[in-house]
mmCIF file of C-alpha atoms in Angstrom:
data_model
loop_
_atom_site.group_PDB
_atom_site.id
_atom_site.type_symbol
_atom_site.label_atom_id
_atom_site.label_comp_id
_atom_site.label_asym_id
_atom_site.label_seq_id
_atom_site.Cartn_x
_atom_site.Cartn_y
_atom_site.Cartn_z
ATOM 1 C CA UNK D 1 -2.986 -12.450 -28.204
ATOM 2 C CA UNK D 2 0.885 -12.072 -27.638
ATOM 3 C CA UNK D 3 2.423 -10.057 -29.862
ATOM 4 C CA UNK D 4 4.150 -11.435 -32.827
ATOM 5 C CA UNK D 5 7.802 -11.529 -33.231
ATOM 6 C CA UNK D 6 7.286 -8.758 -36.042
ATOM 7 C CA UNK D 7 5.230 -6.409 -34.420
ATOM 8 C CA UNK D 8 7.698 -6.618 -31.413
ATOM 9 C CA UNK D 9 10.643 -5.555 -34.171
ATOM 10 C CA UNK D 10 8.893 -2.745 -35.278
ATOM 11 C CA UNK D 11 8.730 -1.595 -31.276
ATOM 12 C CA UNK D 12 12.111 -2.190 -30.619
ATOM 13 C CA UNK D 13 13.214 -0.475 -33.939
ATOM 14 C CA UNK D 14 11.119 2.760 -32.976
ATOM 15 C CA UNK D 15 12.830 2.614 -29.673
ATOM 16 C CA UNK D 16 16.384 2.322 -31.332
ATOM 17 C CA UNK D 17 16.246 4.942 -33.851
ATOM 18 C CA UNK D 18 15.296 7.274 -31.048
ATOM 19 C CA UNK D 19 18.328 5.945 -29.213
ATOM 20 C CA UNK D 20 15.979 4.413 -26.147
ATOM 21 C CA UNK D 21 16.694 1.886 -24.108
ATOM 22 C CA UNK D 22 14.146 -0.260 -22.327
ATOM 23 C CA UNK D 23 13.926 -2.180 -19.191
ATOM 24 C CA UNK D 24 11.244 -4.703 -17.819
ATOM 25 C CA UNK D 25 9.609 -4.821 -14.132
ATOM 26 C CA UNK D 26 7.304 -8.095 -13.795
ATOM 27 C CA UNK D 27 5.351 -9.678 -11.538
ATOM 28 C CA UNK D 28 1.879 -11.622 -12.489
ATOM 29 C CA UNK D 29 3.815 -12.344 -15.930
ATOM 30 C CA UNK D 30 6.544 -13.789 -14.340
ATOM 31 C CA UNK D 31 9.476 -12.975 -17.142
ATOM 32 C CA UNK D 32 7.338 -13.977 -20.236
ATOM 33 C CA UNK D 33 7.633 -9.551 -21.273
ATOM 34 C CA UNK D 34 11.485 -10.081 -20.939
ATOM 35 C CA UNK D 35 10.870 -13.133 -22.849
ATOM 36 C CA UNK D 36 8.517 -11.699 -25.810
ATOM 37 C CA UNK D 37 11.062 -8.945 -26.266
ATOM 38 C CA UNK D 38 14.718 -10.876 -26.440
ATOM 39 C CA UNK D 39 12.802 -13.814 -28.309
ATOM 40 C CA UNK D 40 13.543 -10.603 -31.482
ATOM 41 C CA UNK D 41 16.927 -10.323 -32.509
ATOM 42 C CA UNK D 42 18.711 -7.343 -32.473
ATOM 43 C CA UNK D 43 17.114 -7.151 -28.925
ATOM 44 C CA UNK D 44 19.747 -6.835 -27.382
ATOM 45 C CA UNK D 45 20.579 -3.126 -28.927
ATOM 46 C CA UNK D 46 18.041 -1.463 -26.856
ATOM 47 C CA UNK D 47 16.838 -4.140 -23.620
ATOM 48 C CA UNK D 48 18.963 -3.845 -20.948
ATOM 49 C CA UNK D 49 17.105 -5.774 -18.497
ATOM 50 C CA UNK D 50 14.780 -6.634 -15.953
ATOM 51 C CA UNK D 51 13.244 -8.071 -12.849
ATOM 52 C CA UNK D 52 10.758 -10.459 -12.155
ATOM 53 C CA UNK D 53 9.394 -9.258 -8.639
ATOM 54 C CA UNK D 54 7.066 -11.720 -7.703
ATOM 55 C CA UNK D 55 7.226 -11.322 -3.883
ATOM 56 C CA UNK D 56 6.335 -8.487 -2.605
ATOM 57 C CA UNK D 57 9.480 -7.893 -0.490
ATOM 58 C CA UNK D 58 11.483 -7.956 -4.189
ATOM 59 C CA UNK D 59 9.181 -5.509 -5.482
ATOM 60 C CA UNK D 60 10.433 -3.084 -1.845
ATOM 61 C CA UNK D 61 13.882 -4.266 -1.671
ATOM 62 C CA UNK D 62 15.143 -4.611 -5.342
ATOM 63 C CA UNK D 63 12.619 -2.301 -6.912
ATOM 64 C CA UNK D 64 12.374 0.080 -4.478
ATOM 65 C CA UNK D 65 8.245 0.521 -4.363
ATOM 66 C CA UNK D 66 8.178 2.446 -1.339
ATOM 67 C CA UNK D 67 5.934 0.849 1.783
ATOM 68 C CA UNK D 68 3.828 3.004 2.134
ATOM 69 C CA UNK D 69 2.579 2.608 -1.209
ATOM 70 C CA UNK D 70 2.409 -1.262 -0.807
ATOM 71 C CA UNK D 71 0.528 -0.462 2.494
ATOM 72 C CA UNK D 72 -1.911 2.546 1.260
ATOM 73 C CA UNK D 73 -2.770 0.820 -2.231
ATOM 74 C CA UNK D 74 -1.268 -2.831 -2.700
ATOM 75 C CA UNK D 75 0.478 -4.164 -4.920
ATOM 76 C CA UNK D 76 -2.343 -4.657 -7.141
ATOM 77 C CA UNK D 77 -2.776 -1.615 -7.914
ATOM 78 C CA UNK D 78 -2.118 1.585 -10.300
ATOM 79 C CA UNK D 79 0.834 3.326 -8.096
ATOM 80 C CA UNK D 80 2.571 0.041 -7.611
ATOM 81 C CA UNK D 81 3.011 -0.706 -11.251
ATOM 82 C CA UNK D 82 4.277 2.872 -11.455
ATOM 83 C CA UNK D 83 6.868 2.703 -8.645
ATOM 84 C CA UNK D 84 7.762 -0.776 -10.208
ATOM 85 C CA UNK D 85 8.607 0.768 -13.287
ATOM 86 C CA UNK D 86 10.313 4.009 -12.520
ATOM 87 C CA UNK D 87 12.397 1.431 -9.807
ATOM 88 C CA UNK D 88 13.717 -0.861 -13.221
ATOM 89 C CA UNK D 89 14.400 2.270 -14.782
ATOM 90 C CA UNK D 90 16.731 3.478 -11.876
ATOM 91 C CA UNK D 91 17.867 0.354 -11.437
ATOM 92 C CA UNK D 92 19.576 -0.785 -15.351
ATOM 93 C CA UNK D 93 19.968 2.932 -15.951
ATOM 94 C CA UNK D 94 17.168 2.822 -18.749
ATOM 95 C CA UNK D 95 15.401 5.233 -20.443
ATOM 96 C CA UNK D 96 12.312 3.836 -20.508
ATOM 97 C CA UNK D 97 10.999 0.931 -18.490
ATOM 98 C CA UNK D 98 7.616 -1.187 -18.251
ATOM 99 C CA UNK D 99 5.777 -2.797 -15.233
ATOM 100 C CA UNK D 100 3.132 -5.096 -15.470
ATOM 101 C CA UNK D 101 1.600 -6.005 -11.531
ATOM 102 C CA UNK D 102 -1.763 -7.706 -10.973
ATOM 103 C CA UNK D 103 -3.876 -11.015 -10.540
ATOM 104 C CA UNK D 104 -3.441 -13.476 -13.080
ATOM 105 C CA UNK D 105 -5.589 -16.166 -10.737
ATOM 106 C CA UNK D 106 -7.347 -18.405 -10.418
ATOM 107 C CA UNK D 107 -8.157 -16.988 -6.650
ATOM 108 C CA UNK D 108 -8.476 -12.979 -5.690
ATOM 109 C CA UNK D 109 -5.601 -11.442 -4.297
ATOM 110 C CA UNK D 110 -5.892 -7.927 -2.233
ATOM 111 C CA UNK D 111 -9.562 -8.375 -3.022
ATOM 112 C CA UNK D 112 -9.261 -7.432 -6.750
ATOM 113 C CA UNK D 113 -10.714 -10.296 -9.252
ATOM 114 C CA UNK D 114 -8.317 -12.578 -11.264
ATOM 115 C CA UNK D 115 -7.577 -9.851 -14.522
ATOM 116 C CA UNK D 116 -7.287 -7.068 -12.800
ATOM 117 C CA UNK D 117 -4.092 -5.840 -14.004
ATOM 118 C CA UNK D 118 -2.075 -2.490 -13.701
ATOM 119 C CA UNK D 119 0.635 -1.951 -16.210
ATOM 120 C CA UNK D 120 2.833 1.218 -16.313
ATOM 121 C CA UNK D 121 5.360 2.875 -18.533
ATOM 122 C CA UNK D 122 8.329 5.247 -16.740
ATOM 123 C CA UNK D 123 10.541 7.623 -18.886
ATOM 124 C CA UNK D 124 11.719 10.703 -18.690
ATOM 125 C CA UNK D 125 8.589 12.439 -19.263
ATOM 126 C CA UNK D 126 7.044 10.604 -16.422
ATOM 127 C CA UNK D 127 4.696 7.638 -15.679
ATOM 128 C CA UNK D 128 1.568 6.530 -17.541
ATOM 129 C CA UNK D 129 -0.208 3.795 -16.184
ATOM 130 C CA UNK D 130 -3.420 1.952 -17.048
ATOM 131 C CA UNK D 131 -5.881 -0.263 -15.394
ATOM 132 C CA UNK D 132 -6.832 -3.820 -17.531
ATOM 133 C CA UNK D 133 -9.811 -6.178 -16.707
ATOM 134 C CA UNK D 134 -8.747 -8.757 -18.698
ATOM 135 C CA UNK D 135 -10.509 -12.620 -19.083
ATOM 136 C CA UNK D 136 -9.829 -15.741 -19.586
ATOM 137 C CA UNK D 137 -7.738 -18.497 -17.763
ATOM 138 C CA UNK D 138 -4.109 -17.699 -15.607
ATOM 139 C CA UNK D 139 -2.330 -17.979 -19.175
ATOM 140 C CA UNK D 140 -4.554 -16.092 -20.815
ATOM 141 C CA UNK D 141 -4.473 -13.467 -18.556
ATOM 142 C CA UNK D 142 -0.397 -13.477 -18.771
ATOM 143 C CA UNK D 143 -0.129 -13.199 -22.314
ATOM 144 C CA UNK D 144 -3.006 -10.144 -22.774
ATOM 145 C CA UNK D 145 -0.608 -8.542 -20.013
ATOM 146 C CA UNK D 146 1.853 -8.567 -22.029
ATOM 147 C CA UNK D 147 0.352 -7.522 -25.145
ATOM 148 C CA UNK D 148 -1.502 -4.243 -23.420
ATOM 149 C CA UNK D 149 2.591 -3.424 -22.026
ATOM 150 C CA UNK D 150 3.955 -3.187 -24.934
ATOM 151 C CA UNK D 151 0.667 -1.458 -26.506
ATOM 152 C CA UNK D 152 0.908 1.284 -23.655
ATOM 153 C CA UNK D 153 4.841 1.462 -24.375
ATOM 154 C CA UNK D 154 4.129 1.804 -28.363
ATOM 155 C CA UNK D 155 1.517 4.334 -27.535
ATOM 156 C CA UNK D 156 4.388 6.730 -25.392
ATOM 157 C CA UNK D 157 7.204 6.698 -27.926
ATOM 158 C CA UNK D 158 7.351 9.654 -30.454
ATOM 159 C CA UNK D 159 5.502 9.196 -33.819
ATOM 160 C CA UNK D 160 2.790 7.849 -35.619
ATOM 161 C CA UNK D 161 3.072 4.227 -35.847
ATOM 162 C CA UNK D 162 0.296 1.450 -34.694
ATOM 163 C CA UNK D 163 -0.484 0.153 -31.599
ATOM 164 C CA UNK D 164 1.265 -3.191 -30.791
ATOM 165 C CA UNK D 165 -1.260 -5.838 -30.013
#
């Protein structure tokens, strides 16, 4: 269900003739986003980086989701995904930046079900996030995270091209 190395091209080529760069904020998928899109080459013209912000002290202190959010909603949750991703954008000076936050399992966490996943996109227009309830074991789980990301990025950038998935 990851996203082959071609349809990630086509993403990142989108995102370069509109001069865009991109940044990554992770948690549940632990780095494997950053890894899906430098594992293109040419990457390197539009990602300038990311953090994996497993704990949720990274996600406050490097990220800069805001405690009240973390203490009103979780971090399993819609507005933590989109605080994680506007923070990555501040922080590598990006223009656009994705966030994936959620449970990838096997037990609950926050009360929400292994697959429930939040993934948001931050730019300049704003934030669009989306809910997931995704199946399947801890890996599985990972990798549909980061195939709906960079779906919900495709889906923001300017044109008419198909959905990554």
């Amino acid at each position: 269900m990851t996203p082959s190395s071609d349809e990630v091209s086509v993403l990142l080529a989108r995102m370069r003739e509109e001069g865009l760069t991109l940044a990554t904020a992770e948690s549940l998928t632990g780095g494997a986003l950053a890894a899906t899109i430098t594992g293109v080459a040419g990457a390197s013209s539009v990602y300038r980086g990311g953090v994996v912000a497993y704990a949720t002290e990274v996600k406050a202190d490097v990220l800069g989701v805001p405690v009240a959010v973390v203490e009103q909603h979780g971090v399993v949750s819609q507005e933590c995904a989109a605080a994680m991703a506007q923070g990555a954008r501040r922080l590598v000076s990006a223009d656009v930046a994705v966030a994936t936050t959620g449970v990838a399992g096997p037990s609950t966490q926050e009360g929400h079900p292994p697959g429930t996943v939040f993934v948001a996109v931050a730019s300049g227009q704003g934030v669009t996030a989306r809910r997931l309830a995704l199946r399947g074991d801890r890996a599985a789980v990972q990798a549909a995270t980061v195939a709906e990301a960079l779906a919900l990025l495709h889906e923001i950038l300017p044109g008419e091209e198909p959905r990554v998935r």
